[in-house]
XYZ file of C-alpha atoms in Angstrom:
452
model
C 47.185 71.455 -42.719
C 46.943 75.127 -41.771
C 47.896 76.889 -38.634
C 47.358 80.615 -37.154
C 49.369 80.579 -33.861
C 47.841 77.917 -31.795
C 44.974 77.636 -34.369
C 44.587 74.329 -36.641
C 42.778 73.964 -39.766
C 43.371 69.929 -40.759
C 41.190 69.425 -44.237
C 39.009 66.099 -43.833
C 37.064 64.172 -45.699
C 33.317 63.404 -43.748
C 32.054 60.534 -44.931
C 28.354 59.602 -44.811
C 27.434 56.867 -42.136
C 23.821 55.604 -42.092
C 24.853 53.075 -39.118
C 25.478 55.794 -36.941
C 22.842 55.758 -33.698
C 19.924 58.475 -34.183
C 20.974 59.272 -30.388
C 24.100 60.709 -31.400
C 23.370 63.604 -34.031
C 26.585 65.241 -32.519
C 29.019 62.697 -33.074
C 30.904 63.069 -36.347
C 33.413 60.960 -38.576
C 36.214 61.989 -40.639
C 39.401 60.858 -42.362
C 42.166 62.596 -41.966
C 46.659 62.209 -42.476
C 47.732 63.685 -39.390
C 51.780 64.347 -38.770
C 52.804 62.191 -36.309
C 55.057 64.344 -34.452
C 52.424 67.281 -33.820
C 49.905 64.472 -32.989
C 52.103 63.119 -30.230
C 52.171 66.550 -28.829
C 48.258 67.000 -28.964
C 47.981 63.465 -27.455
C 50.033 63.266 -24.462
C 51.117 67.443 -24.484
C 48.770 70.249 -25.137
C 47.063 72.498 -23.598
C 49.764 71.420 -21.340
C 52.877 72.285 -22.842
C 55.754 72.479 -22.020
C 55.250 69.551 -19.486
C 53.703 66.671 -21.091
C 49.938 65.106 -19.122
C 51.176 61.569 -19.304
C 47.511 60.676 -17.571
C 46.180 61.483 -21.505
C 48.135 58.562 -22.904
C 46.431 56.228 -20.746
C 42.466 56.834 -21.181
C 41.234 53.337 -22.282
C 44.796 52.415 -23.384
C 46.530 49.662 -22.359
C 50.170 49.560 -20.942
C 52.481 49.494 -23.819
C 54.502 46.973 -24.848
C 57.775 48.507 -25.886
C 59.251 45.532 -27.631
C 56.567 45.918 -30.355
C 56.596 49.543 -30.603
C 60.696 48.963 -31.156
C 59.587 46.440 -33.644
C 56.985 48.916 -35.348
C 59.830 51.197 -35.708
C 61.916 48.549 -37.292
C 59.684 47.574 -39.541
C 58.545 51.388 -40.928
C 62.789 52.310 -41.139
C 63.591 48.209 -42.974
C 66.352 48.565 -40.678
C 66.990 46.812 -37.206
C 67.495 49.509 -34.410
C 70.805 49.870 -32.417
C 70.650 50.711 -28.665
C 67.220 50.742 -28.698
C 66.743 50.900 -24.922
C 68.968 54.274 -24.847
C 66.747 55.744 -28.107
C 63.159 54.835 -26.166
C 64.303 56.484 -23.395
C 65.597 59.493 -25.134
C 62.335 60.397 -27.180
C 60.138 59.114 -24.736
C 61.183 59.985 -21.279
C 59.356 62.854 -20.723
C 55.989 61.543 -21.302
C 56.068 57.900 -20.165
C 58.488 58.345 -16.948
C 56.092 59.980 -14.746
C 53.981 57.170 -14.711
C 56.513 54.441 -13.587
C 55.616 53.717 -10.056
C 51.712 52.955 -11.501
C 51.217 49.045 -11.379
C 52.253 47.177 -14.654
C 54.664 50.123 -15.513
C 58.341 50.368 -15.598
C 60.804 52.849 -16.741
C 62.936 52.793 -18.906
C 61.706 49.640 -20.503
C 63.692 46.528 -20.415
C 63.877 45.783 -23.835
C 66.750 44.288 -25.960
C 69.273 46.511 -27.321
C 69.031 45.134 -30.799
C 65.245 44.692 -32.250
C 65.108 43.456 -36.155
C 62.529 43.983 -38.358
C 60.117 42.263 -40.679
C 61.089 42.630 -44.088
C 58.545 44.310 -46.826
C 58.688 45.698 -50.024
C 55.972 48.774 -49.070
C 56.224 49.172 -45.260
C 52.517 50.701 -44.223
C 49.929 49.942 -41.746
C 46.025 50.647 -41.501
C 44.336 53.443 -40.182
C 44.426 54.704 -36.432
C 41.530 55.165 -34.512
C 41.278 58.724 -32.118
C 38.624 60.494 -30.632
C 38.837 64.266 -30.124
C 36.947 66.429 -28.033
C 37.177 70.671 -28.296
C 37.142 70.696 -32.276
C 35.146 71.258 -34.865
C 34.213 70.387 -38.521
C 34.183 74.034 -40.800
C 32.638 72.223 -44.345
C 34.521 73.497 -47.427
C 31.889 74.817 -50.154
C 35.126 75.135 -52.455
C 35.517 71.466 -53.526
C 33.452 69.974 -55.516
C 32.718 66.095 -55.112
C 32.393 64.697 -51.895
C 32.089 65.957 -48.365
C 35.177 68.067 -47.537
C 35.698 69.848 -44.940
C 38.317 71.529 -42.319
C 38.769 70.087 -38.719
C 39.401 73.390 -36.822
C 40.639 73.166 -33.300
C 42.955 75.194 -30.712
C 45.936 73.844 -29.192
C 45.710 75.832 -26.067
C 42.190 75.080 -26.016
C 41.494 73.966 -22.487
C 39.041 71.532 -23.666
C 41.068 70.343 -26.429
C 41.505 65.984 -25.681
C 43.127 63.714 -27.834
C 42.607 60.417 -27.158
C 43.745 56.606 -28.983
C 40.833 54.182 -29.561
C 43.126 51.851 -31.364
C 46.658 52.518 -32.405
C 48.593 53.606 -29.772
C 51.476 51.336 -30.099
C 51.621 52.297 -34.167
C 51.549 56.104 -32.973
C 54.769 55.669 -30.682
C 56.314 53.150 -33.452
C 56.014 55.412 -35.859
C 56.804 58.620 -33.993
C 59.708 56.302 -32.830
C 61.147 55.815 -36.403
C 60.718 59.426 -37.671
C 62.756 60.608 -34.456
C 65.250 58.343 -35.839
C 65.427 58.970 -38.885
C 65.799 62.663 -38.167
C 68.943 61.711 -36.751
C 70.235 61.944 -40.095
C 67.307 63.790 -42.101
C 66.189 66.550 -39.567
C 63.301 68.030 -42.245
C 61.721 64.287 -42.544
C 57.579 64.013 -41.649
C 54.987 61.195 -41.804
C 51.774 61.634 -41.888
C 49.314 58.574 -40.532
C 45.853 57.666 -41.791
C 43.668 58.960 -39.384
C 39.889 57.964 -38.239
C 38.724 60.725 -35.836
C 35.576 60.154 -34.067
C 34.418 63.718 -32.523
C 32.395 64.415 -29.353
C 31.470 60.457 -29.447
C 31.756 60.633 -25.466
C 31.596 64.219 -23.157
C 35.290 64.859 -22.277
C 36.243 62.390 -19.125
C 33.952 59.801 -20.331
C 35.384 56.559 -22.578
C 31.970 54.690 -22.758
C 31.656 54.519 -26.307
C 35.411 54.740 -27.296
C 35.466 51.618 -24.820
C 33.142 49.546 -26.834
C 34.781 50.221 -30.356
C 38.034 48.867 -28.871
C 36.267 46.187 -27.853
C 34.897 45.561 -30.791
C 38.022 46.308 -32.859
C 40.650 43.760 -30.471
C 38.440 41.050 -29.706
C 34.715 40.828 -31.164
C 36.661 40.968 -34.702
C 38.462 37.764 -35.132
C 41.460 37.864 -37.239
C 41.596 35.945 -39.837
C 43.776 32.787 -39.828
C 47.324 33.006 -40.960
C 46.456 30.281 -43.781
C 43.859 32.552 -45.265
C 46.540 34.371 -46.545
C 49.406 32.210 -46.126
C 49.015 31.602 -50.369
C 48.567 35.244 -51.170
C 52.831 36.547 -49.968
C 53.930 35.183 -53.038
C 51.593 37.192 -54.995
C 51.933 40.268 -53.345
C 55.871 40.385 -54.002
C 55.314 40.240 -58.317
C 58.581 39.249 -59.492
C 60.544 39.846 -57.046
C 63.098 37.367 -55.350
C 62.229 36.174 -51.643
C 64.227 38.284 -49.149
C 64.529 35.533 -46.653
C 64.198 32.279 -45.654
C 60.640 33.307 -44.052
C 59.025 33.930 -47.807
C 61.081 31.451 -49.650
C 59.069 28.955 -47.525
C 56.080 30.695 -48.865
C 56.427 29.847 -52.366
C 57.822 26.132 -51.591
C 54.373 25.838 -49.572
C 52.452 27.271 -52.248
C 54.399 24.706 -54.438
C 53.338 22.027 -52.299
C 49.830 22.798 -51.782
C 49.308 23.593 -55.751
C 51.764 22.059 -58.262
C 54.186 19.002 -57.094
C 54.041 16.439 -54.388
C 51.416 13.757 -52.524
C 49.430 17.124 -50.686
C 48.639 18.810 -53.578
C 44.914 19.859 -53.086
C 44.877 18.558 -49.481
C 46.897 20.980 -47.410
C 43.810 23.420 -45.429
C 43.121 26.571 -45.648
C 40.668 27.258 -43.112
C 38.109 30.124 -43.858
C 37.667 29.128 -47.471
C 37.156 25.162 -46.603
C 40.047 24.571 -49.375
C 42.004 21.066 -48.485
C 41.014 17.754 -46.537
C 40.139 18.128 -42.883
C 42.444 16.720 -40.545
C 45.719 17.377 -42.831
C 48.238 19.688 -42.078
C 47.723 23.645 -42.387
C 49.178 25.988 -45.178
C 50.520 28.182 -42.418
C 51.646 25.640 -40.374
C 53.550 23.828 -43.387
C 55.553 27.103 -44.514
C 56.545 27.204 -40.956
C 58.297 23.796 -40.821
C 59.736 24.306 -44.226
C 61.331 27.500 -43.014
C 62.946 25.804 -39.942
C 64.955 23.249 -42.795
C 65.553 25.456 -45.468
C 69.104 26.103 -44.203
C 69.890 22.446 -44.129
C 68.709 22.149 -47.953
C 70.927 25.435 -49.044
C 73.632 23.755 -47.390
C 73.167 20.427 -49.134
C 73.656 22.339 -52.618
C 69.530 22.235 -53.359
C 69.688 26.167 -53.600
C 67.055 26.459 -56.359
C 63.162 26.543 -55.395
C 62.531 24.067 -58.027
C 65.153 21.471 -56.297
C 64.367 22.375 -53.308
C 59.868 21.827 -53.733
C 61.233 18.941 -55.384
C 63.479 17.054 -52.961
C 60.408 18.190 -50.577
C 57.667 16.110 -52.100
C 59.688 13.332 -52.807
C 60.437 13.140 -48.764
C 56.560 13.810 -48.158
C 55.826 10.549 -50.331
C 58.306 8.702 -48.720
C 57.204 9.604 -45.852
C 53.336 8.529 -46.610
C 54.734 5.458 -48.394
C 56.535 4.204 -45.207
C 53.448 5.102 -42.856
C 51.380 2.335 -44.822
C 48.340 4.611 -44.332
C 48.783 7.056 -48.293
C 45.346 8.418 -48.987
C 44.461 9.883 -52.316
C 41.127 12.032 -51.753
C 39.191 14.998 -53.065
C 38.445 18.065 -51.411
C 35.124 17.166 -50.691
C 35.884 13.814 -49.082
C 37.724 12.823 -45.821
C 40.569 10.909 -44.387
C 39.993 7.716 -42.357
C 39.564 9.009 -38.652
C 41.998 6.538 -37.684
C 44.966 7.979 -39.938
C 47.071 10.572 -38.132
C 50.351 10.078 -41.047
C 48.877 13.767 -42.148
C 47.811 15.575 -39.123
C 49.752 19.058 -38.959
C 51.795 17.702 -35.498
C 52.787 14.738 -37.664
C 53.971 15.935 -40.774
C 55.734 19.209 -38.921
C 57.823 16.869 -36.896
C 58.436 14.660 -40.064
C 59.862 17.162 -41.635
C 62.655 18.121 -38.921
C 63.834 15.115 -39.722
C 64.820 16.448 -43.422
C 68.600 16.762 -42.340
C 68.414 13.515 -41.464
C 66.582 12.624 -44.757
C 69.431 14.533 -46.575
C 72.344 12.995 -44.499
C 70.759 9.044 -45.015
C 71.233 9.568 -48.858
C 74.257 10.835 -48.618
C 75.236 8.161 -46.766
C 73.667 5.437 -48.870
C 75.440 7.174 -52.145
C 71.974 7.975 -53.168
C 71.686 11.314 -55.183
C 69.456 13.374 -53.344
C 66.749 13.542 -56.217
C 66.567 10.956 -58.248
C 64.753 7.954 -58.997
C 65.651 5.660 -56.406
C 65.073 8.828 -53.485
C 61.236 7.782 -52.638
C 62.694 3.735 -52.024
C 65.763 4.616 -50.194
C 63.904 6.935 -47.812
C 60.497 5.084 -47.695
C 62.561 2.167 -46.620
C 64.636 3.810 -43.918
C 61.729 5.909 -42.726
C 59.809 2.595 -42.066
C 62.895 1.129 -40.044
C 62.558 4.494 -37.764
C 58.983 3.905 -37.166
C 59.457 -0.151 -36.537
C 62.194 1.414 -33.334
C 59.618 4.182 -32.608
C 57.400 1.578 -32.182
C 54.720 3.242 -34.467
C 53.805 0.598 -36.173
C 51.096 -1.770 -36.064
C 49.611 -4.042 -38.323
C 52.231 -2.810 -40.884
C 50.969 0.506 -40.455
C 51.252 3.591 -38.917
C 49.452 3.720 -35.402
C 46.088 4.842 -35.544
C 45.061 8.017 -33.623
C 43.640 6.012 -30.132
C 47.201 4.756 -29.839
C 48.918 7.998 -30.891
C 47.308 9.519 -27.445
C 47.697 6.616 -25.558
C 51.397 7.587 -26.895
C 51.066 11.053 -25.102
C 51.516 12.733 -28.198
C 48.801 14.627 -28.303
C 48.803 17.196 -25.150
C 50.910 18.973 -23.547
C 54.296 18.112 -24.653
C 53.229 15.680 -26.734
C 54.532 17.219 -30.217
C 58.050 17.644 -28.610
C 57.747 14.684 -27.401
C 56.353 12.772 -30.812
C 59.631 14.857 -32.211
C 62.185 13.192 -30.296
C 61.041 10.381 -30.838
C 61.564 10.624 -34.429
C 64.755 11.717 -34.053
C 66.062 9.052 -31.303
C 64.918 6.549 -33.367
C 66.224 7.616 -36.596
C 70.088 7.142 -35.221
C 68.900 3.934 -33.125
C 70.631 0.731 -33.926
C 67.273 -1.093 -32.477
C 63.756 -0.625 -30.852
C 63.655 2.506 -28.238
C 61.429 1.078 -25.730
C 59.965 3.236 -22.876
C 62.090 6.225 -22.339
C 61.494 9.333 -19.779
C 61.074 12.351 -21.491
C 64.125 14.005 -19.900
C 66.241 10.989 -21.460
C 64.642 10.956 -24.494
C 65.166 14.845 -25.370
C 68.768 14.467 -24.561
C 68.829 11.674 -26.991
C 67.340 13.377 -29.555
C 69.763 16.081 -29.328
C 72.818 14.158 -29.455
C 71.495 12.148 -32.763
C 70.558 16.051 -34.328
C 74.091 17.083 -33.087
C 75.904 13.599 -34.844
C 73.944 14.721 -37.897
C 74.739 17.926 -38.403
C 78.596 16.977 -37.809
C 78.473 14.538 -39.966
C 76.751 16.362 -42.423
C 79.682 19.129 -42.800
């Protein structure tokens, strides 16, 4: 980047787009790495300077959500952020408080003070989406290879407009996080990976820019979180898990690849790997994660032990229910067994301190050979006061609903039940929900002190 007073020569690439409609020669593409700092002042300032045009933020924008711009922050710096309230509202004031009688906007943002961050190894994010009018694209014959050129514009350029198609909240993250880290590094500068549609629509018209958020936020479906679930591990190399979110990772890429009774069963929808109708790869890791404590505290510290003592609870588990399966990937469970469905092994598996506390109990080492009896026989004893058997098997999935544990409040509900009946000295009959929560949370609370 170049500049001559309020002149601005950016160099671009201008990539060739044969998708682009023949009713549109104007309209140009390029790539760019614009500095967020001067982009937040061509955005929401200039040609207005000194006073900021906070009705330039808002174009086809939506109101902000601050939290997640804190949390943007976060995540760029791999640091949580102190005060963040006061900090918003000292970078940020004079562009966003203007606005805060408009419906749906407040100022300053009622956020909390402290926001964490996700953890990564190579904090990024994709490429922002802008549309400029009042520039223009000056090729360069000096380099060779590709279509290179300079994006040449005026800052007091009257109709100079910046606008966001997609990205505003990763603008103010980021512009967020270099404002802080120039608390301590004043000469620090980040440029973001730009996408700058020009002249798409005449200046005051959104139209187009419109449709391409449209297109970008809802017409294109994310993919789901097991599609990639699988793939954390590998993206880290050798690396040791940072937390207790990607340590459940691995154990449920363990568990879906190497040891235990769902190997080659757990789904991963989008690539039709797995059995239909048993529990999700994302929705695994995120049970595992909510018991991984219990298990470091119980000495199984290792990932080994710990995908171990894992899928020896799973086959207990399936060994109690009466209703084990061993199918392909190309086959299906019976429609009548529910022992697998994600609801069903999730709440299963909060009962893993209670798993961990019964063999202590019983003297029983937690793994060993006599693990899959001791807990297959308990676990049956907590179904039998559930009252979730039938026929010597688990109930199939007509009386599961009749149950109301499918619905609304059924999985907390299918939960406590569990748990109420796994500290029950007999059968648990009909309980309101209201009594049976409470129940459940005095037999979690008798567990964990009993577990210390």
């Amino acid at each position: 980047m170049s500049a001559y007073g309020s002149l601005q020569k950016i160099s671009v690439i201008v990539p060739t787009n044969p998708f682009v409609p023949v009713g549109l020669p104007a309209a140009r593409t390029c790539l760019a790495a614009l500095d967020v700092v001067k982009l937040m002042e061509w955005w929401p300032g200039r040609p207005h300077a000194p006073h900021p045009d906070p009705d330039k933020v808002r174009a086809i924008q939506r109101s902000l959500d601050w939290k997640r711009v804190a949390q943007i922050a976060a995540y760029l710096l791999q640091d949580e952020i102190i005060d963040a309230p006061e900090r918003i509202d000292r970078y940020f004031r004079r562009i966003y408080e203007p606005k805060k009688n408009d419906p749906g906007r407040q100022w300053p943002p009622r956020i909390p003070r402290v926001i964490g961050f996700q953890r990564s190894e190579y904090p990024t994010f994709s490429s922002i989406l802008l549309h400029v009018n009042g520039a223009r694209l000056d090729p360069r014959p000096d380099v060779q290879g590709g279509e290179v050129a300079n994006l040449v514009f005026s800052e007091d350029d009257q109709t100079l407009n910046f606008s966001v198609i997609d990205g505003q909240h990763r603008i103010n993250g980021a512009f967020l996080a270099v404002c802080i880290r120039r608390e301590t590094d004043p000469a620090v500068v980040w440029q973001i990976p730009t996408e700058i549609f020009l002249d798409l629509d005449p200046l005051g018209e959104v139209h187009r820019q419109a449709q391409i958020f449209i297109d970008v936020n809802f017409n294109q479906k994310k993919v789901d979180r097991s599609l990639v679930a699988d793939l954390f591990p590998t993206a880290r190399g050798k690396r040791d898990p940072l937390d207790y979110k990607e340590r459940a990772q691995d154990l449920g890429r363990k568990l879906l690849l190497e040891i235990g009774p769902l190997v080659g069963m757990i789904q991963i929808p989008g690539i039709k790997y797995g059995v239909k109708d048993v529990v999700t790869l994302a929705t695994l890791n995120t049970a595992i994660e909510g018991v991984l404590g219990d298990l470091f505290e119980a000495g199984l510290e290792s990932l080994d032990e710990q995908a171990q003592f894992l899928a020896l609870c799973l086959d207990a588990w399936f060994e109690a229910t009466g209703r084990r399966e061993e199918v392909l990937g190309s086959e299906s469970l019976d429609p009548e067994n529910v022992a697998y469905q994600g609801r069903v092994v999730v709440s299963f598996l909060t009962l893993v301190p209670a798993c961990l506390w019964k063999l202590k109990r019983s003297g029983v080492q937690y793994i060993s050979d006599d693990t899959i009896q001791s807990l297959a026989k308990w676990l049956r004893q907590v179904m039998q006061r559930a009252g979730l058997l039938e026929n010597n098997r688990f109930i199939p999935k007509g009386k599961f609903r009749q149950k109301g544990f499918l619905g609304s409040g059924g999985l907390a509900r299918f939960r406590d039940t569990l748990w109420t009946a796994a500290l029950a000295s007999k059968r648990i009959g009909q309980i309101k929900p209201e009594t049976l929560a409470k129940r459940a949370s005095a037999a979690r609370a008798r567990v964990r002190m009993e577990s210390m």
